[in-house]
JSON list of C-alpha atoms and ligand atoms in Angstrom, two decimals:
[
{"chain": "A", "resi": 1, "resn": "MET", "atom": "CA", "xyz": [-0.01, -0.01, -0.03]},
{"chain": "A", "resi": 2, "resn": "MET", "atom": "CA", "xyz": [1.36, 3.36, -1.04]},
{"chain": "A", "resi": 3, "resn": "LEU", "atom": "CA", "xyz": [1.70, 6.25, 1.43]},
{"chain": "A", "resi": 4, "resn": "LYS", "atom": "CA", "xyz": [-0.64, 9.19, 0.70]},
{"chain": "A", "resi": 5, "resn": "THR", "atom": "CA", "xyz": [1.44, 12.06, -0.45]},
{"chain": "A", "resi": 6, "resn": "VAL", "atom": "CA", "xyz": [1.16, 15.69, 0.51]},
{"chain": "A", "resi": 7, "resn": "ASP", "atom": "CA", "xyz": [3.06, 18.31, -1.52]},
{"chain": "A", "resi": 8, "resn": "VAL", "atom": "CA", "xyz": [4.88, 21.03, 0.44]},
{"chain": "A", "resi": 9, "resn": "ALA", "atom": "CA", "xyz": [5.77, 24.21, -1.39]},
{"chain": "A", "resi": 10, "resn": "ALA", "atom": "CA", "xyz": [9.24, 24.72, 0.30]},
{"chain": "A", "resi": 11, "resn": "ALA", "atom": "CA", "xyz": [12.55, 23.03, 0.78]},
{"chain": "A", "resi": 12, "resn": "ARG", "atom": "CA", "xyz": [13.22, 20.94, 3.97]},
{"chain": "A", "resi": 13, "resn": "ALA", "atom": "CA", "xyz": [14.52, 23.18, 6.80]},
{"chain": "A", "resi": 14, "resn": "TYR", "atom": "CA", "xyz": [16.91, 20.38, 7.87]},
{"chain": "A", "resi": 15, "resn": "PRO", "atom": "CA", "xyz": [17.27, 17.65, 5.28]},
{"chain": "A", "resi": 16, "resn": "PRO", "atom": "CA", "xyz": [17.99, 14.17, 6.76]},
{"chain": "A", "resi": 17, "resn": "ARG", "atom": "CA", "xyz": [21.45, 12.71, 6.41]},
{"chain": "A", "resi": 18, "resn": "VAL", "atom": "CA", "xyz": [21.35, 9.91, 4.10]},
{"chain": "A", "resi": 19, "resn": "SER", "atom": "CA", "xyz": [23.82, 7.05, 4.93]},
{"chain": "A", "resi": 20, "resn": "LYS", "atom": "CA", "xyz": [24.46, 3.75, 3.12]},
{"chain": "A", "resi": 21, "resn": "ALA", "atom": "CA", "xyz": [22.31, 2.14, 5.91]},
{"chain": "A", "resi": 22, "resn": "THR", "atom": "CA", "xyz": [19.39, 4.49, 5.45]},
{"chain": "A", "resi": 23, "resn": "GLU", "atom": "CA", "xyz": [19.50, 5.17, 1.66]},
{"chain": "A", "resi": 24, "resn": "PRO", "atom": "CA", "xyz": [16.93, 2.28, 0.94]},
{"chain": "A", "resi": 25, "resn": "PHE", "atom": "CA", "xyz": [14.54, 3.79, 3.35]},
{"chain": "A", "resi": 26, "resn": "TRP", "atom": "CA", "xyz": [14.69, 7.27, 1.64]},
{"chain": "A", "resi": 27, "resn": "SER", "atom": "CA", "xyz": [14.60, 5.83, -1.79]},
{"chain": "A", "resi": 28, "resn": "ALA", "atom": "CA", "xyz": [11.52, 3.77, -0.88]},
{"chain": "A", "resi": 29, "resn": "LEU", "atom": "CA", "xyz": [9.80, 6.88, 0.74]},
{"chain": "A", "resi": 30, "resn": "ALA", "atom": "CA", "xyz": [10.44, 8.81, -2.51]},
{"chain": "A", "resi": 31, "resn": "GLN", "atom": "CA", "xyz": [8.34, 6.13, -4.19]},
{"chain": "A", "resi": 32, "resn": "GLY", "atom": "CA", "xyz": [5.70, 6.35, -1.60]},
{"chain": "A", "resi": 33, "resn": "ARG", "atom": "CA", "xyz": [6.75, 3.20, 0.28]},
{"chain": "A", "resi": 34, "resn": "TRP", "atom": "CA", "xyz": [7.08, 2.95, 4.06]},
{"chain": "A", "resi": 35, "resn": "ILE", "atom": "CA", "xyz": [9.73, 0.39, 5.00]},
{"chain": "A", "resi": 36, "resn": "THR", "atom": "CA", "xyz": [12.20, -0.35, 7.86]},
{"chain": "A", "resi": 37, "resn": "THR", "atom": "CA", "xyz": [14.43, -3.22, 8.92]},
{"chain": "A", "resi": 38, "resn": "VAL", "atom": "CA", "xyz": [13.37, -6.36, 10.56]},
{"chain": "A", "resi": 39, "resn": "CYS", "atom": "CA", "xyz": [15.57, -8.90, 12.32]},
{"chain": "A", "resi": 40, "resn": "CYS", "atom": "CA", "xyz": [15.92, -12.21, 10.72]},
{"chain": "A", "resi": 41, "resn": "ASP", "atom": "CA", "xyz": [16.71, -13.83, 14.17]},
{"chain": "A", "resi": 42, "resn": "CYS", "atom": "CA", "xyz": [14.13, -12.38, 16.56]},
{"chain": "A", "resi": 43, "resn": "GLY", "atom": "CA", "xyz": [11.67, -11.22, 14.00]},
{"chain": "A", "resi": 44, "resn": "LYS", "atom": "CA", "xyz": [11.30, -7.57, 15.47]},
{"chain": "A", "resi": 45, "resn": "GLN", "atom": "CA", "xyz": [11.10, -4.50, 13.35]},
{"chain": "A", "resi": 46, "resn": "SER", "atom": "CA", "xyz": [13.24, -1.37, 14.30]},
{"chain": "A", "resi": 47, "resn": "PHE", "atom": "CA", "xyz": [12.74, 2.18, 13.39]},
{"chain": "A", "resi": 48, "resn": "PRO", "atom": "CA", "xyz": [14.73, 3.99, 12.32]},
{"chain": "A", "resi": 49, "resn": "PRO", "atom": "CA", "xyz": [16.27, 1.42, 10.09]},
{"chain": "A", "resi": 50, "resn": "GLN", "atom": "CA", "xyz": [19.23, -0.45, 11.73]},
{"chain": "A", "resi": 51, "resn": "ILE", "atom": "CA", "xyz": [22.26, -2.33, 10.72]},
{"chain": "A", "resi": 52, "resn": "ILE", "atom": "CA", "xyz": [22.44, -4.35, 13.95]},
{"chain": "A", "resi": 53, "resn": "CYS", "atom": "CA", "xyz": [19.13, -5.45, 15.60]},
{"chain": "A", "resi": 54, "resn": "PRO", "atom": "CA", "xyz": [18.77, -3.28, 18.87]},
{"chain": "A", "resi": 55, "resn": "HIS", "atom": "CA", "xyz": [16.73, -6.10, 20.53]},
{"chain": "A", "resi": 56, "resn": "CYS", "atom": "CA", "xyz": [19.17, -9.09, 20.17]},
{"chain": "A", "resi": 57, "resn": "TRP", "atom": "CA", "xyz": [22.23, -7.61, 18.47]},
{"chain": "A", "resi": 58, "resn": "SER", "atom": "CA", "xyz": [21.87, -9.76, 15.39]},
{"chain": "A", "resi": 59, "resn": "ASP", "atom": "CA", "xyz": [23.36, -8.40, 12.21]},
{"chain": "A", "resi": 60, "resn": "SER", "atom": "CA", "xyz": [21.00, -10.36, 10.09]},
{"chain": "A", "resi": 61, "resn": "LEU", "atom": "CA", "xyz": [18.38, -7.89, 8.91]},
{"chain": "A", "resi": 62, "resn": "GLU", "atom": "CA", "xyz": [16.12, -7.36, 5.91]},
{"chain": "A", "resi": 63, "resn": "TRP", "atom": "CA", "xyz": [13.81, -4.78, 4.61]},
{"chain": "A", "resi": 64, "resn": "THR", "atom": "CA", "xyz": [10.16, -4.99, 5.38]},
{"chain": "A", "resi": 65, "resn": "GLU", "atom": "CA", "xyz": [6.98, -3.02, 5.01]},
{"chain": "A", "resi": 66, "resn": "LEU", "atom": "CA", "xyz": [5.99, -0.81, 8.10]},
{"chain": "A", "resi": 67, "resn": "SER", "atom": "CA", "xyz": [2.43, -0.38, 9.32]},
{"chain": "A", "resi": 68, "resn": "GLN", "atom": "CA", "xyz": [1.04, 2.99, 8.01]},
{"chain": "A", "resi": 69, "resn": "ARG", "atom": "CA", "xyz": [-1.48, 3.29, 10.90]},
{"chain": "A", "resi": 70, "resn": "GLY", "atom": "CA", "xyz": [-1.19, 3.66, 14.55]},
{"chain": "A", "resi": 71, "resn": "VAL", "atom": "CA", "xyz": [-2.33, 5.83, 17.46]},
{"chain": "A", "resi": 72, "resn": "ILE", "atom": "CA", "xyz": [-0.81, 8.87, 19.09]},
{"chain": "A", "resi": 73, "resn": "TYR", "atom": "CA", "xyz": [1.05, 8.01, 22.19]},
{"chain": "A", "resi": 74, "resn": "SER", "atom": "CA", "xyz": [1.96, 11.70, 22.96]},
{"chain": "A", "resi": 75, "resn": "TRP", "atom": "CA", "xyz": [2.32, 14.88, 21.12]},
{"chain": "A", "resi": 76, "resn": "THR", "atom": "CA", "xyz": [3.20, 18.53, 21.63]},
{"chain": "A", "resi": 77, "resn": "ARG", "atom": "CA", "xyz": [3.15, 21.98, 19.87]},
{"chain": "A", "resi": 78, "resn": "VAL", "atom": "CA", "xyz": [6.47, 23.63, 19.48]},
{"chain": "A", "resi": 79, "resn": "HIS", "atom": "CA", "xyz": [6.30, 27.46, 19.80]},
{"chain": "A", "resi": 80, "resn": "ALA", "atom": "CA", "xyz": [9.89, 28.04, 20.75]},
{"chain": "A", "resi": 81, "resn": "ALA", "atom": "CA", "xyz": [11.53, 26.22, 17.84]},
{"chain": "A", "resi": 82, "resn": "PRO", "atom": "CA", "xyz": [15.26, 25.91, 17.05]},
{"chain": "A", "resi": 83, "resn": "THR", "atom": "CA", "xyz": [16.40, 28.62, 14.83]},
{"chain": "A", "resi": 84, "resn": "ILE", "atom": "CA", "xyz": [16.48, 26.31, 11.80]},
{"chain": "A", "resi": 85, "resn": "PHE", "atom": "CA", "xyz": [12.73, 25.52, 12.29]},
{"chain": "A", "resi": 86, "resn": "ALA", "atom": "CA", "xyz": [11.65, 29.07, 13.35]},
{"chain": "A", "resi": 87, "resn": "ALA", "atom": "CA", "xyz": [9.99, 29.82, 10.09]},
{"chain": "A", "resi": 88, "resn": "GLU", "atom": "CA", "xyz": [7.68, 26.76, 10.59]},
{"chain": "A", "resi": 89, "resn": "SER", "atom": "CA", "xyz": [6.68, 27.36, 14.23]},
{"chain": "A", "resi": 90, "resn": "PRO", "atom": "CA", "xyz": [4.40, 26.78, 15.66]},
{"chain": "A", "resi": 91, "resn": "TYR", "atom": "CA", "xyz": [4.37, 23.12, 14.57]},
{"chain": "A", "resi": 92, "resn": "SER", "atom": "CA", "xyz": [3.62, 19.90, 16.05]},
{"chain": "A", "resi": 93, "resn": "VAL", "atom": "CA", "xyz": [5.40, 16.71, 16.71]},
{"chain": "A", "resi": 94, "resn": "CYS", "atom": "CA", "xyz": [4.37, 13.37, 18.16]},
{"chain": "A", "resi": 95, "resn": "ILE", "atom": "CA", "xyz": [5.21, 9.81, 19.08]},
{"chain": "A", "resi": 96, "resn": "VAL", "atom": "CA", "xyz": [3.21, 7.25, 17.30]},
{"chain": "A", "resi": 97, "resn": "ASP", "atom": "CA", "xyz": [2.64, 3.67, 18.25]},
{"chain": "A", "resi": 98, "resn": "LEU", "atom": "CA", "xyz": [2.27, 1.99, 14.96]},
{"chain": "A", "resi": 99, "resn": "ASP", "atom": "CA", "xyz": [0.06, -1.04, 14.54]},
{"chain": "A", "resi": 100, "resn": "GLY", "atom": "CA", "xyz": [2.54, -3.99, 14.82]},
{"chain": "A", "resi": 101, "resn": "GLY", "atom": "CA", "xyz": [4.45, -2.43, 17.81]},
{"chain": "A", "resi": 102, "resn": "VAL", "atom": "CA", "xyz": [7.00, 0.03, 16.32]},
{"chain": "A", "resi": 103, "resn": "ARG", "atom": "CA", "xyz": [7.14, 3.48, 18.17]},
{"chain": "A", "resi": 104, "resn": "ILE", "atom": "CA", "xyz": [8.16, 6.47, 16.00]},
{"chain": "A", "resi": 105, "resn": "ALA", "atom": "CA", "xyz": [8.67, 10.12, 16.48]},
{"chain": "A", "resi": 106, "resn": "CYS", "atom": "CA", "xyz": [7.65, 12.48, 13.61]},
{"chain": "A", "resi": 107, "resn": "LYS", "atom": "CA", "xyz": [5.95, 15.71, 12.65]},
{"chain": "A", "resi": 108, "resn": "LEU", "atom": "CA", "xyz": [2.20, 15.92, 13.41]},
{"chain": "A", "resi": 109, "resn": "ILE", "atom": "CA", "xyz": [-0.38, 17.43, 11.14]},
{"chain": "A", "resi": 110, "resn": "GLU", "atom": "CA", "xyz": [-2.61, 19.00, 13.78]},
{"chain": "A", "resi": 111, "resn": "ALA", "atom": "CA", "xyz": [-6.41, 18.77, 13.54]},
{"chain": "A", "resi": 112, "resn": "GLU", "atom": "CA", "xyz": [-9.43, 19.64, 15.70]},
{"chain": "A", "resi": 113, "resn": "GLY", "atom": "CA", "xyz": [-10.01, 17.14, 18.53]},
{"chain": "A", "resi": 114, "resn": "LEU", "atom": "CA", "xyz": [-6.72, 15.32, 18.10]},
{"chain": "A", "resi": 115, "resn": "GLY", "atom": "CA", "xyz": [-5.06, 13.98, 21.21]},
{"chain": "A", "resi": 116, "resn": "VAL", "atom": "CA", "xyz": [-3.56, 10.95, 22.81]},
{"chain": "A", "resi": 117, "resn": "GLY", "atom": "CA", "xyz": [-4.99, 7.71, 21.49]},
{"chain": "A", "resi": 118, "resn": "THR", "atom": "CA", "xyz": [-6.23, 9.41, 18.24]},
{"chain": "A", "resi": 119, "resn": "PRO", "atom": "CA", "xyz": [-5.86, 6.98, 15.28]},
{"chain": "A", "resi": 120, "resn": "VAL", "atom": "CA", "xyz": [-3.40, 8.36, 12.70]},
{"chain": "A", "resi": 121, "resn": "GLU", "atom": "CA", "xyz": [-1.85, 7.51, 9.39]},
{"chain": "A", "resi": 122, "resn": "ILE", "atom": "CA", "xyz": [1.62, 8.09, 8.24]},
{"chain": "A", "resi": 123, "resn": "ILE", "atom": "CA", "xyz": [1.85, 10.32, 5.07]},
{"chain": "A", "resi": 124, "resn": "ARG", "atom": "CA", "xyz": [4.75, 11.28, 2.79]},
{"chain": "A", "resi": 125, "resn": "LEU", "atom": "CA", "xyz": [5.57, 14.97, 2.67]},
{"chain": "A", "resi": 126, "resn": "ARG", "atom": "CA", "xyz": [7.04, 15.74, -0.83]},
{"chain": "A", "resi": 127, "resn": "TYR", "atom": "CA", "xyz": [9.07, 18.92, -0.42]},
{"chain": "A", "resi": 128, "resn": "GLU", "atom": "CA", "xyz": [10.66, 20.64, -3.39]},
{"chain": "A", "resi": 129, "resn": "ASP", "atom": "CA", "xyz": [14.04, 19.11, -2.40]},
{"chain": "A", "resi": 130, "resn": "GLY", "atom": "CA", "xyz": [13.03, 15.71, -1.21]},
{"chain": "A", "resi": 131, "resn": "ASP", "atom": "CA", "xyz": [10.76, 13.77, 1.16]},
{"chain": "A", "resi": 132, "resn": "LEU", "atom": "CA", "xyz": [9.94, 13.54, 4.84]},
{"chain": "A", "resi": 133, "resn": "PHE", "atom": "CA", "xyz": [7.05, 11.96, 6.65]},
{"chain": "A", "resi": 134, "resn": "ALA", "atom": "CA", "xyz": [4.44, 12.89, 9.16]},
{"chain": "A", "resi": 135, "resn": "ALA", "atom": "CA", "xyz": [1.39, 11.60, 10.97]},
{"chain": "A", "resi": 136, "resn": "ARG", "atom": "CA", "xyz": [-2.02, 13.04, 10.62]},
{"chain": "A", "resi": 137, "resn": "ALA", "atom": "CA", "xyz": [-5.54, 12.02, 11.87]},
{"chain": "A", "resi": 138, "resn": "LEU", "atom": "CA", "xyz": [-6.78, 8.99, 10.04]},
{"chain": "A", "resi": 139, "resn": "GLN", "atom": "CA", "xyz": [-9.10, 10.16, 7.20]},
{"chain": "A", "resi": 140, "resn": "ALA", "atom": "CA", "xyz": [-11.85, 7.88, 5.99]},
{"chain": "B", "resi": 201, "resn": "ZN", "atom": "ZN1", "xyz": [16.80, -9.36, 16.69]}
]
């Protein structure tokens, strides 16, 4: 299932560093795919993608699809932003428990009535210079 894409008419304020280990993730995101690494020994997913399993230290990992849905574990609105994000403030960030057990931190697209426990979906943010991702309230 492809991520829903939202175009953003701006460049990313702080583009992610892309390493050999994370390049497959960013390439997949650019195609609307949402993937991470899964351990071939203990079967657990990790996010961000890893080269060594943080659960059992195995170096046997492969790429797998991540759930695109989850619920908000916590969130906050940032008013006093770091200088590099000042032009975007106020903005919101959240921690999402994805279905399947992976907990991630990301930008949150705020909506009326949103809070802890709100079902969300992960979306691809297509900036002029590349991609990022965010959570937003699940839309029917
Ligand atoms: Zn493992």
